[in-house]
mmCIF file of C-alpha atoms in Angstrom:
data_model
loop_
_atom_site.group_PDB
_atom_site.id
_atom_site.type_symbol
_atom_site.label_atom_id
_atom_site.label_comp_id
_atom_site.label_asym_id
_atom_site.label_seq_id
_atom_site.Cartn_x
_atom_site.Cartn_y
_atom_site.Cartn_z
ATOM 1 C CA MET I 1 164.365 -52.496 90.865
ATOM 2 C CA SER I 2 161.814 -50.469 92.806
ATOM 3 C CA LEU I 3 163.650 -50.888 96.134
ATOM 4 C CA ILE I 4 165.518 -48.030 97.810
ATOM 5 C CA ASP I 5 169.163 -49.018 97.486
ATOM 6 C CA VAL I 6 170.418 -49.097 101.082
ATOM 7 C CA TYR I 7 171.646 -52.713 101.230
ATOM 8 C CA ALA I 8 174.769 -54.231 99.680
ATOM 9 C CA ARG I 9 172.919 -57.452 98.922
ATOM 10 C CA ALA I 10 174.508 -60.638 97.617
ATOM 11 C CA ASP I 11 173.071 -61.724 94.261
ATOM 12 C CA LEU I 12 171.345 -64.685 95.853
ATOM 13 C CA MET I 13 167.684 -65.422 96.542
ATOM 14 C CA PHE I 14 166.291 -68.155 98.776
ATOM 15 C CA GLU I 15 162.937 -69.873 98.459
ATOM 16 C CA ARG I 16 162.854 -72.130 101.505
ATOM 17 C CA GLY I 17 164.676 -73.085 104.679
ATOM 18 C CA GLU I 18 164.798 -76.027 107.039
ATOM 19 C CA GLY I 19 166.660 -76.136 110.333
ATOM 20 C CA VAL I 20 170.189 -74.822 109.760
ATOM 21 C CA TYR I 21 169.895 -74.920 105.957
ATOM 22 C CA LEU I 22 168.679 -72.531 103.266
ATOM 23 C CA TYR I 23 167.829 -73.465 99.670
ATOM 24 C CA ASP I 24 168.152 -70.960 96.835
ATOM 25 C CA THR I 25 165.870 -70.638 93.824
ATOM 26 C CA LYS I 26 168.113 -73.051 91.895
ATOM 27 C CA GLY I 27 167.825 -75.697 94.591
ATOM 28 C CA ARG I 28 171.331 -75.327 95.996
ATOM 29 C CA ARG I 29 171.654 -75.927 99.732
ATOM 30 C CA TYR I 30 173.564 -73.566 102.044
ATOM 31 C CA LEU I 31 174.641 -74.076 105.635
ATOM 32 C CA ASP I 32 173.302 -70.981 107.360
ATOM 33 C CA PHE I 33 175.655 -69.535 109.968
ATOM 34 C CA THR I 34 174.045 -66.103 109.742
ATOM 35 C CA ALA I 35 170.630 -67.095 111.163
ATOM 36 C CA GLY I 36 169.239 -63.844 109.774
ATOM 37 C CA VAL I 37 171.966 -62.007 111.774
ATOM 38 C CA ALA I 38 171.401 -63.862 115.057
ATOM 39 C CA VAL I 39 167.607 -63.855 114.648
ATOM 40 C CA LEU I 40 166.619 -67.445 113.873
ATOM 41 C CA SER I 41 167.192 -68.880 117.325
ATOM 42 C CA LEU I 42 165.350 -72.111 116.462
ATOM 43 C CA GLY I 43 166.402 -72.226 112.816
ATOM 44 C CA HIS I 44 164.273 -72.097 109.697
ATOM 45 C CA CYS I 45 160.668 -73.279 109.775
ATOM 46 C CA HIS I 46 160.807 -74.950 113.166
ATOM 47 C CA PRO I 47 157.727 -77.205 113.265
ATOM 48 C CA VAL I 48 156.666 -76.023 116.744
ATOM 49 C CA LEU I 49 156.829 -72.376 115.656
ATOM 50 C CA ILE I 50 154.888 -73.139 112.469
ATOM 51 C CA GLU I 51 152.163 -74.786 114.536
ATOM 52 C CA THR I 52 152.176 -71.940 117.075
ATOM 53 C CA LEU I 53 151.893 -69.204 114.458
ATOM 54 C CA THR I 54 149.269 -71.073 112.457
ATOM 55 C CA ASN I 55 147.115 -71.644 115.522
ATOM 56 C CA GLN I 56 147.348 -68.024 116.612
ATOM 57 C CA ALA I 57 146.684 -66.747 113.075
ATOM 58 C CA GLY I 58 143.364 -68.530 113.154
ATOM 59 C CA LYS I 59 142.344 -66.833 116.390
ATOM 60 C CA LEU I 60 143.588 -63.246 116.658
ATOM 61 C CA TRP I 61 146.172 -61.046 114.896
ATOM 62 C CA HIS I 62 145.810 -57.531 116.228
ATOM 63 C CA VAL I 63 143.668 -55.633 118.718
ATOM 64 C CA SER I 64 146.049 -52.751 119.689
ATOM 65 C CA ASN I 65 147.190 -51.867 123.167
ATOM 66 C CA LEU I 66 143.850 -50.258 123.980
ATOM 67 C CA PHE I 67 143.001 -53.647 125.484
ATOM 68 C CA ARG I 68 144.686 -56.355 127.552
ATOM 69 C CA ILE I 69 146.469 -58.986 125.467
ATOM 70 C CA ALA I 70 146.732 -62.381 127.124
ATOM 71 C CA GLU I 71 149.756 -63.511 125.104
ATOM 72 C CA GLN I 72 151.585 -60.271 125.950
ATOM 73 C CA GLU I 73 151.043 -60.741 129.666
ATOM 74 C CA ARG I 74 152.313 -64.299 129.346
ATOM 75 C CA VAL I 75 155.535 -63.277 127.599
ATOM 76 C CA ALA I 76 156.135 -60.522 130.150
ATOM 77 C CA ALA I 77 155.739 -63.055 132.960
ATOM 78 C CA LEU I 78 158.179 -65.447 131.277
ATOM 79 C CA LEU I 79 160.781 -62.722 130.734
ATOM 80 C CA CYS I 80 160.521 -61.548 134.324
ATOM 81 C CA ALA I 81 160.697 -65.112 135.648
ATOM 82 C CA HIS I 82 163.912 -65.858 133.742
ATOM 83 C CA THR I 83 165.753 -62.504 133.948
ATOM 84 C CA PHE I 84 166.525 -59.691 136.389
ATOM 85 C CA ALA I 85 163.465 -57.705 135.269
ATOM 86 C CA ASP I 86 160.201 -56.860 137.007
ATOM 87 C CA ALA I 87 158.300 -55.480 133.990
ATOM 88 C CA ALA I 88 158.389 -55.501 130.186
ATOM 89 C CA PHE I 89 157.335 -53.266 127.293
ATOM 90 C CA PHE I 90 156.884 -54.730 123.797
ATOM 91 C CA CYS I 91 157.584 -53.171 120.421
ATOM 92 C CA ASN I 92 158.590 -54.363 116.939
ATOM 93 C CA SER I 93 162.378 -54.158 116.657
ATOM 94 C CA GLY I 94 165.670 -53.774 118.465
ATOM 95 C CA GLY I 95 165.914 -50.133 117.460
ATOM 96 C CA GLU I 96 162.540 -49.407 119.029
ATOM 97 C CA ALA I 97 163.496 -51.327 122.166
ATOM 98 C CA TRP I 98 166.669 -49.277 122.521
ATOM 99 C CA GLU I 99 164.841 -45.973 121.976
ATOM 100 C CA THR I 100 162.346 -47.025 124.639
ATOM 101 C CA ALA I 101 165.203 -47.688 127.051
ATOM 102 C CA ILE I 102 166.676 -44.219 126.467
ATOM 103 C CA LYS I 103 163.265 -42.635 127.131
ATOM 104 C CA MET I 104 162.934 -44.697 130.325
ATOM 105 C CA ILE I 105 166.339 -43.505 131.525
ATOM 106 C CA ARG I 106 165.440 -39.854 131.033
ATOM 107 C CA ARG I 107 162.008 -40.181 132.581
ATOM 108 C CA TYR I 108 163.306 -42.100 135.593
ATOM 109 C CA HIS I 109 165.743 -39.328 136.488
ATOM 110 C CA ASP I 110 163.117 -36.673 135.799
ATOM 111 C CA ARG I 111 160.714 -38.389 138.200
ATOM 112 C CA GLN I 112 163.525 -38.604 140.758
ATOM 113 C CA GLY I 113 163.969 -34.833 140.576
ATOM 114 C CA HIS I 114 167.261 -35.123 138.664
ATOM 115 C CA LYS I 115 166.058 -33.048 135.726
ATOM 116 C CA LYS I 116 169.615 -32.210 134.610
ATOM 117 C CA ARG I 117 170.452 -35.892 134.144
ATOM 118 C CA TRP I 118 169.835 -36.981 130.563
ATOM 119 C CA ARG I 119 173.161 -37.938 128.977
ATOM 120 C CA VAL I 120 174.219 -41.562 128.410
ATOM 121 C CA ILE I 121 177.766 -42.891 128.239
ATOM 122 C CA THR I 122 178.337 -45.405 125.434
ATOM 123 C CA PHE I 123 181.376 -47.347 124.238
ATOM 124 C CA GLU I 124 183.530 -47.306 121.132
ATOM 125 C CA GLY I 125 182.528 -50.082 118.727
ATOM 126 C CA ALA I 126 178.886 -49.940 119.824
ATOM 127 C CA PHE I 127 175.907 -50.474 117.561
ATOM 128 C CA HIS I 128 172.425 -49.793 118.914
ATOM 129 C CA GLY I 129 170.352 -49.412 115.757
ATOM 130 C CA ARG I 130 169.744 -47.043 112.846
ATOM 131 C CA SER I 131 167.623 -44.297 114.367
ATOM 132 C CA LEU I 132 169.099 -40.804 114.660
ATOM 133 C CA THR I 133 169.774 -41.209 118.373
ATOM 134 C CA ALA I 134 171.177 -44.739 117.970
ATOM 135 C CA ILE I 135 173.721 -43.702 115.345
ATOM 136 C CA ALA I 136 174.677 -40.722 117.508
ATOM 137 C CA ALA I 137 175.257 -43.092 120.435
ATOM 138 C CA ALA I 138 177.654 -45.163 118.318
ATOM 139 C CA GLY I 139 179.828 -42.138 117.622
ATOM 140 C CA PRO I 140 181.687 -40.899 114.520
ATOM 141 C CA GLY I 141 181.643 -43.134 111.454
ATOM 142 C CA PRO I 142 179.920 -43.833 108.141
ATOM 143 C CA MET I 143 176.493 -44.299 109.759
ATOM 144 C CA LEU I 144 176.444 -40.585 110.583
ATOM 145 C CA ASP I 145 177.436 -39.472 107.091
ATOM 146 C CA GLY I 146 174.780 -37.120 105.721
ATOM 147 C CA PHE I 147 172.525 -37.355 108.778
ATOM 148 C CA GLY I 148 173.622 -34.273 110.703
ATOM 149 C CA PRO I 149 173.212 -32.460 112.929
ATOM 150 C CA VAL I 150 174.120 -35.233 115.328
ATOM 151 C CA SER I 151 171.587 -35.934 118.066
ATOM 152 C CA LYS I 152 172.896 -34.839 121.437
ATOM 153 C CA GLY I 153 173.017 -36.719 124.697
ATOM 154 C CA PHE I 154 175.735 -39.342 124.257
ATOM 155 C CA ASP I 155 179.354 -39.483 125.439
ATOM 156 C CA LEU I 156 181.600 -42.111 123.841
ATOM 157 C CA VAL I 157 184.463 -43.756 125.776
ATOM 158 C CA PRO I 158 186.928 -46.620 125.086
ATOM 159 C CA VAL I 159 185.894 -50.074 126.237
ATOM 160 C CA ASP I 160 189.004 -50.688 128.342
ATOM 161 C CA ASN I 161 189.788 -47.387 130.056
ATOM 162 C CA PHE I 162 188.050 -46.829 133.385
ATOM 163 C CA ASN I 163 189.839 -43.526 133.925
ATOM 164 C CA ARG I 164 188.232 -42.201 130.732
ATOM 165 C CA LEU I 165 184.890 -43.649 131.796
ATOM 166 C CA ARG I 166 185.038 -41.939 135.173
ATOM 167 C CA SER I 167 186.150 -38.629 133.673
ATOM 168 C CA ALA I 168 183.169 -38.729 131.282
ATOM 169 C CA ILE I 169 180.698 -38.729 134.184
ATOM 170 C CA THR I 170 179.219 -35.298 134.867
ATOM 171 C CA ASP I 171 176.215 -33.860 136.681
ATOM 172 C CA GLU I 172 174.241 -34.510 133.486
ATOM 173 C CA THR I 173 175.089 -38.218 133.223
ATOM 174 C CA ALA I 174 172.067 -40.469 133.653
ATOM 175 C CA ALA I 175 173.252 -43.930 132.608
ATOM 176 C CA ILE I 176 175.906 -46.152 131.099
ATOM 177 C CA CYS I 177 174.908 -48.262 128.094
ATOM 178 C CA LEU I 178 176.809 -51.261 126.752
ATOM 179 C CA GLU I 179 176.486 -54.457 124.744
ATOM 180 C CA PRO I 180 177.863 -57.343 126.863
ATOM 181 C CA VAL I 181 179.143 -58.727 123.552
ATOM 182 C CA GLN I 182 179.407 -56.141 120.798
ATOM 183 C CA GLY I 183 177.908 -57.691 117.659
ATOM 184 C CA GLU I 184 178.260 -55.314 114.735
ATOM 185 C CA GLY I 185 181.348 -54.018 116.514
ATOM 186 C CA GLY I 186 183.146 -57.297 115.825
ATOM 187 C CA ILE I 187 182.019 -59.905 118.401
ATOM 188 C CA TYR I 188 183.901 -58.009 121.075
ATOM 189 C CA PRO I 189 182.958 -59.272 124.551
ATOM 190 C CA PHE I 190 183.323 -57.229 127.714
ATOM 191 C CA ALA I 191 185.265 -59.221 130.296
ATOM 192 C CA ASP I 192 183.275 -60.239 133.365
ATOM 193 C CA LYS I 193 185.486 -58.085 135.586
ATOM 194 C CA GLN I 194 184.803 -55.091 133.328
ATOM 195 C CA LEU I 195 181.059 -55.560 133.675
ATOM 196 C CA VAL I 196 181.363 -55.910 137.434
ATOM 197 C CA GLU I 197 183.367 -52.667 137.639
ATOM 198 C CA ILE I 198 180.913 -50.784 135.391
ATOM 199 C CA ARG I 199 178.043 -51.905 137.620
ATOM 200 C CA ARG I 200 180.014 -50.681 140.637
ATOM 201 C CA ILE I 201 180.623 -47.293 138.987
ATOM 202 C CA CYS I 202 176.911 -46.981 138.244
ATOM 203 C CA ASP I 203 176.124 -47.617 141.894
ATOM 204 C CA GLU I 204 178.795 -45.164 143.044
ATOM 205 C CA PHE I 205 177.431 -42.308 140.905
ATOM 206 C CA ASP I 206 173.736 -43.264 141.084
ATOM 207 C CA LEU I 207 173.571 -44.066 137.368
ATOM 208 C CA LEU I 208 171.358 -46.580 135.595
ATOM 209 C CA LEU I 209 172.953 -49.474 133.724
ATOM 210 C CA LEU I 210 171.417 -50.305 130.340
ATOM 211 C CA VAL I 211 172.520 -53.513 128.630
ATOM 212 C CA ASP I 212 171.812 -53.858 124.923
ATOM 213 C CA GLU I 213 171.098 -57.586 124.518
ATOM 214 C CA ILE I 214 169.486 -57.261 121.094
ATOM 215 C CA GLN I 215 172.018 -59.585 119.464
ATOM 216 C CA ALA I 216 173.676 -61.320 122.434
ATOM 217 C CA GLY I 217 170.501 -62.115 124.383
ATOM 218 C CA ILE I 218 167.873 -64.877 124.291
ATOM 219 C CA GLY I 219 170.293 -67.776 124.650
ATOM 220 C CA ARG I 220 172.871 -66.711 122.066
ATOM 221 C CA THR I 221 175.825 -66.941 124.503
ATOM 222 C CA GLY I 222 174.503 -69.933 126.436
ATOM 223 C CA ARG I 223 172.653 -67.930 129.084
ATOM 224 C CA VAL I 224 169.223 -66.348 128.722
ATOM 225 C CA LEU I 225 170.977 -62.946 128.689
ATOM 226 C CA ALA I 226 174.698 -62.463 128.089
ATOM 227 C CA HIS I 227 175.394 -60.224 131.104
ATOM 228 C CA GLU I 228 174.448 -63.120 133.385
ATOM 229 C CA TRP I 229 177.925 -64.596 132.909
ATOM 230 C CA ALA I 230 179.297 -61.693 134.992
ATOM 231 C CA GLU I 231 176.606 -62.155 137.671
ATOM 232 C CA ILE I 232 175.612 -58.489 137.559
ATOM 233 C CA THR I 233 172.143 -56.937 137.684
ATOM 234 C CA PRO I 234 171.403 -54.185 135.169
ATOM 235 C CA ASP I 235 168.516 -51.752 135.496
ATOM 236 C CA ILE I 236 167.235 -52.011 131.921
ATOM 237 C CA ALA I 237 167.816 -54.318 128.958
ATOM 238 C CA CYS I 238 166.645 -54.154 125.375
ATOM 239 C CA LEU I 239 165.889 -57.343 123.438
ATOM 240 C CA ALA I 240 164.854 -58.342 119.918
ATOM 241 C CA LYS I 241 166.305 -60.650 117.226
ATOM 242 C CA GLY I 242 166.213 -64.133 118.807
ATOM 243 C CA LEU I 243 163.119 -63.300 120.851
ATOM 244 C CA GLY I 244 160.963 -63.557 117.718
ATOM 245 C CA GLY I 245 162.910 -66.232 115.862
ATOM 246 C CA GLY I 246 162.225 -64.404 112.595
ATOM 247 C CA PHE I 247 158.967 -62.718 113.568
ATOM 248 C CA PRO I 248 159.479 -58.971 114.223
ATOM 249 C CA VAL I 249 159.422 -58.306 117.951
ATOM 250 C CA GLY I 250 161.336 -56.184 120.426
ATOM 251 C CA ALA I 251 161.191 -55.748 124.187
ATOM 252 C CA THR I 252 162.521 -53.411 126.829
ATOM 253 C CA ILE I 253 162.660 -54.962 130.276
ATOM 254 C CA ALA I 254 163.411 -53.146 133.515
ATOM 255 C CA ARG I 255 163.603 -53.328 137.269
ATOM 256 C CA LYS I 256 160.660 -52.023 139.241
ATOM 257 C CA HIS I 257 162.166 -48.669 140.231
ATOM 258 C CA VAL I 258 162.744 -47.766 136.575
ATOM 259 C CA ALA I 259 159.546 -49.253 135.175
ATOM 260 C CA GLU I 260 157.413 -47.304 137.625
ATOM 261 C CA ALA I 261 158.536 -44.030 136.034
ATOM 262 C CA MET I 262 156.550 -44.944 132.926
ATOM 263 C CA ILE I 263 152.822 -44.208 133.192
ATOM 264 C CA PRO I 264 149.883 -44.375 130.741
ATOM 265 C CA GLY I 265 150.536 -41.967 127.894
ATOM 266 C CA SER I 266 154.300 -41.730 128.436
ATOM 267 C CA HIS I 267 155.076 -44.214 125.646
ATOM 268 C CA GLY I 268 153.344 -46.645 123.301
ATOM 269 C CA SER I 269 153.360 -48.780 120.164
ATOM 270 C CA THR I 270 150.549 -49.555 117.734
ATOM 271 C CA PHE I 271 151.769 -53.009 116.739
ATOM 272 C CA GLY I 272 153.992 -53.785 119.724
ATOM 273 C CA GLY I 273 153.112 -56.970 121.583
ATOM 274 C CA ASN I 274 150.477 -58.093 119.085
ATOM 275 C CA PRO I 275 149.100 -61.632 119.564
ATOM 276 C CA LEU I 276 151.017 -63.102 116.617
ATOM 277 C CA ALA I 277 154.418 -61.882 117.826
ATOM 278 C CA MET I 278 153.677 -62.789 121.420
ATOM 279 C CA ALA I 279 152.612 -66.327 120.599
ATOM 280 C CA ILE I 280 155.979 -66.896 118.915
ATOM 281 C CA ALA I 281 157.989 -65.162 121.645
ATOM 282 C CA ALA I 282 156.302 -67.195 124.364
ATOM 283 C CA LYS I 283 157.076 -70.454 122.617
ATOM 284 C CA ILE I 284 160.712 -69.483 122.038
ATOM 285 C CA LEU I 285 161.155 -68.529 125.687
ATOM 286 C CA GLU I 286 159.572 -71.800 126.769
ATOM 287 C CA ILE I 287 161.967 -73.770 124.572
ATOM 288 C CA ILE I 288 165.224 -71.956 125.383
ATOM 289 C CA THR I 289 164.536 -72.173 129.117
ATOM 290 C CA GLU I 290 164.006 -75.935 129.013
ATOM 291 C CA PRO I 291 166.591 -77.690 131.227
ATOM 292 C CA ASP I 292 168.936 -78.917 128.470
ATOM 293 C CA PHE I 293 168.660 -76.168 125.867
ATOM 294 C CA LEU I 294 171.193 -73.636 127.119
ATOM 295 C CA SER I 295 173.642 -76.377 128.074
ATOM 296 C CA HIS I 296 173.406 -77.508 124.431
ATOM 297 C CA VAL I 297 174.273 -73.970 123.279
ATOM 298 C CA GLN I 298 177.230 -73.861 125.663
ATOM 299 C CA LYS I 299 178.498 -77.292 124.611
ATOM 300 C CA THR I 300 178.044 -76.727 120.889
ATOM 301 C CA GLY I 301 179.457 -73.219 121.110
ATOM 302 C CA ALA I 302 182.560 -74.513 122.898
ATOM 303 C CA PHE I 303 182.980 -77.178 120.206
ATOM 304 C CA LEU I 304 182.634 -74.634 117.392
ATOM 305 C CA LYS I 305 185.087 -72.230 119.016
ATOM 306 C CA GLU I 306 187.578 -75.043 119.587
ATOM 307 C CA GLN I 307 187.318 -76.106 115.943
ATOM 308 C CA LEU I 308 187.721 -72.530 114.729
ATOM 309 C CA ILE I 309 190.798 -72.048 116.920
ATOM 310 C CA GLU I 310 192.316 -75.121 115.266
ATOM 311 C CA VAL I 311 191.697 -73.540 111.862
ATOM 312 C CA GLN I 312 193.182 -70.258 113.115
ATOM 313 C CA GLN I 313 196.321 -72.084 114.259
ATOM 314 C CA GLN I 314 196.586 -73.667 110.831
ATOM 315 C CA TYR I 315 196.123 -70.347 109.009
ATOM 316 C CA PRO I 316 197.426 -67.635 111.400
ATOM 317 C CA GLN I 317 198.344 -65.429 108.444
ATOM 318 C CA VAL I 318 194.622 -64.973 107.711
ATOM 319 C CA ILE I 319 192.874 -65.508 111.081
ATOM 320 C CA THR I 320 194.539 -63.690 113.970
ATOM 321 C CA GLN I 321 191.962 -64.272 116.694
ATOM 322 C CA VAL I 322 188.811 -66.240 117.538
ATOM 323 C CA ARG I 323 186.584 -64.583 120.141
ATOM 324 C CA GLY I 324 183.042 -64.676 121.503
ATOM 325 C CA HIS I 325 180.708 -66.702 123.700
ATOM 326 C CA GLY I 326 178.363 -69.587 122.956
ATOM 327 C CA LEU I 327 177.114 -69.450 119.375
ATOM 328 C CA MET I 328 178.215 -65.843 118.878
ATOM 329 C CA ILE I 329 181.755 -66.196 117.553
ATOM 330 C CA GLY I 330 183.940 -63.878 115.502
ATOM 331 C CA LEU I 331 187.062 -64.473 113.422
ATOM 332 C CA VAL I 332 189.438 -61.517 113.299
ATOM 333 C CA VAL I 333 190.967 -61.641 109.822
ATOM 334 C CA THR I 334 193.770 -59.887 107.934
ATOM 335 C CA CYS I 335 191.815 -59.828 104.663
ATOM 336 C CA PRO I 336 188.680 -57.740 104.027
ATOM 337 C CA PRO I 337 185.905 -59.577 105.943
ATOM 338 C CA GLY I 338 183.493 -59.258 103.021
ATOM 339 C CA GLU I 339 186.003 -61.013 100.795
ATOM 340 C CA LEU I 340 186.125 -64.065 103.065
ATOM 341 C CA VAL I 341 182.326 -64.023 103.507
ATOM 342 C CA SER I 342 181.910 -64.092 99.713
ATOM 343 C CA ALA I 343 184.362 -66.976 99.321
ATOM 344 C CA LEU I 344 182.588 -69.004 102.004
ATOM 345 C CA ARG I 345 179.237 -68.304 100.375
ATOM 346 C CA GLU I 346 180.553 -69.649 97.071
ATOM 347 C CA GLU I 347 181.308 -72.896 98.912
ATOM 348 C CA GLY I 348 177.862 -73.073 100.498
ATOM 349 C CA LEU I 349 178.475 -71.509 103.928
ATOM 350 C CA LEU I 350 176.704 -68.288 104.934
ATOM 351 C CA THR I 351 178.451 -65.983 107.424
ATOM 352 C CA VAL I 352 178.250 -62.281 108.354
ATOM 353 C CA PRO I 353 180.914 -59.545 108.181
ATOM 354 C CA ALA I 354 181.349 -57.016 110.980
ATOM 355 C CA ARG I 355 183.593 -54.168 111.991
ATOM 356 C CA ARG I 356 187.065 -54.635 113.501
ATOM 357 C CA GLU I 357 187.925 -56.862 110.506
ATOM 358 C CA THR I 358 185.673 -59.628 111.790
ATOM 359 C CA VAL I 359 183.621 -62.430 110.249
ATOM 360 C CA ARG I 360 180.713 -63.540 112.410
ATOM 361 C CA PHE I 361 179.597 -67.163 112.891
ATOM 362 C CA LEU I 362 175.993 -66.970 114.174
ATOM 363 C CA PRO I 363 174.274 -70.310 113.556
ATOM 364 C CA PRO I 364 170.785 -71.115 114.850
ATOM 365 C CA LEU I 365 170.921 -72.213 118.475
ATOM 366 C CA ILE I 366 169.707 -75.672 117.479
ATOM 367 C CA VAL I 367 172.866 -76.340 115.415
ATOM 368 C CA ASP I 368 174.691 -79.583 116.182
ATOM 369 C CA GLU I 369 178.378 -80.485 116.244
ATOM 370 C CA ALA I 370 178.228 -82.160 112.829
ATOM 371 C CA ALA I 371 177.048 -78.918 111.199
ATOM 372 C CA CYS I 372 179.717 -76.965 113.102
ATOM 373 C CA ALA I 373 182.389 -79.384 111.875
ATOM 374 C CA ALA I 374 181.067 -79.024 108.321
ATOM 375 C CA ALA I 375 181.295 -75.231 108.591
ATOM 376 C CA CYS I 376 184.899 -75.459 109.760
ATOM 377 C CA ASP I 377 185.746 -77.878 106.926
ATOM 378 C CA THR I 378 184.370 -75.332 104.467
ATOM 379 C CA LEU I 379 186.435 -72.590 106.083
ATOM 380 C CA LYS I 380 189.569 -74.741 105.795
ATOM 381 C CA LYS I 381 188.783 -75.459 102.153
ATOM 382 C CA VAL I 382 188.452 -71.746 101.364
ATOM 383 C CA LEU I 383 191.646 -70.852 103.233
ATOM 384 C CA ALA I 384 193.559 -73.677 101.532
ATOM 385 C CA LYS I 385 192.471 -72.350 98.117
ATOM 386 C CA ARG I 386 193.507 -68.853 99.144
ATOM 387 C CA ALA I 387 196.920 -70.065 100.306
ATOM 388 C CA GLU I 388 197.440 -71.945 97.039
ATOM 389 C CA ILE I 389 196.572 -68.872 94.962
ATOM 390 C CA GLU I 390 198.948 -66.703 97.002
ATOM 391 C CA LYS I 391 201.689 -69.322 96.625
ATOM 392 C CA GLU I 392 201.281 -69.351 92.847
ATOM 393 C CA THR I 393 201.218 -65.549 92.756
ATOM 394 C CA HIS I 394 204.512 -65.253 94.607
ATOM 395 C CA SER I 395 206.294 -68.108 92.821
#
């Protein structure tokens, strides 16, 4: 193949999708609980999104940010109306959104006369993207292999040790960055009381709080943004994935005091906020903020988690924990996660491995209880087969 070999791809190719299902080139149907890794918030080929994209494609694709873009202003207004933020910047991916947030943090403190403040405290298990600074922020591990020297500016601390967090704060510390629910790190949620205390520490030391909502945001946990469960107010958030529903889009949103540090020429993006992406993002925001949508995510997520806990209780030797919020749920397993993911795929269920020995269940937000029950039945079938094989092996 002519592709650079950086992905451990499954030998499977899809030709179409509909709702929560994917169909491969042989016509086999799969229940999709990956949603493109928490991207397809409204599932595959949602008819409203097809109509929205088609209409916009016939009018305007790209003009660049040399000019006002009506769709961009509309999405910014929607984001600010439904979140803590006062202003938004648009780009093309979560990695770009996170890099933008780091630049905003540094520039804010520079404008405040705190020129020594540039370092950011991050947490063990974090994942913020694949850029050189993002992999440095995540700390030691395979992502850094071969990419030295490591970019400076990040101080890693445990997720559950406030003494270590406080001791990491120096005169150079500018911000604390966290994922309210770590995604790649194994669907590891910060407790509400942890988030409240981190916000308090930021206030005490005059630090900015950056929440990475790239995977957990845009309705995934049953709130527009995941940190809302703790009733805290961050200073900056980065978004992507579900915001575009499959169309590449990222956003960095901020409170007024931070946003005002950015002026013309301080940052930019050629493709960011183009009319095609913004048309989709606007429609997704309109839909997920409808009165019953997030309550559906909460209800369906609770049902899925309850069903998965029942499976865990039936097979505690394989599944040791079920954790997460809404439709962002992880199974902590005793076997290699990729092994279980492969077995589920063979039975027609698509899931995602993660660190901390975790298998992620990330269905589209439109999933219903029947599909969740079907996914759990498939999981039980796979675990029953595994138990039978182990029984025969040891007999």
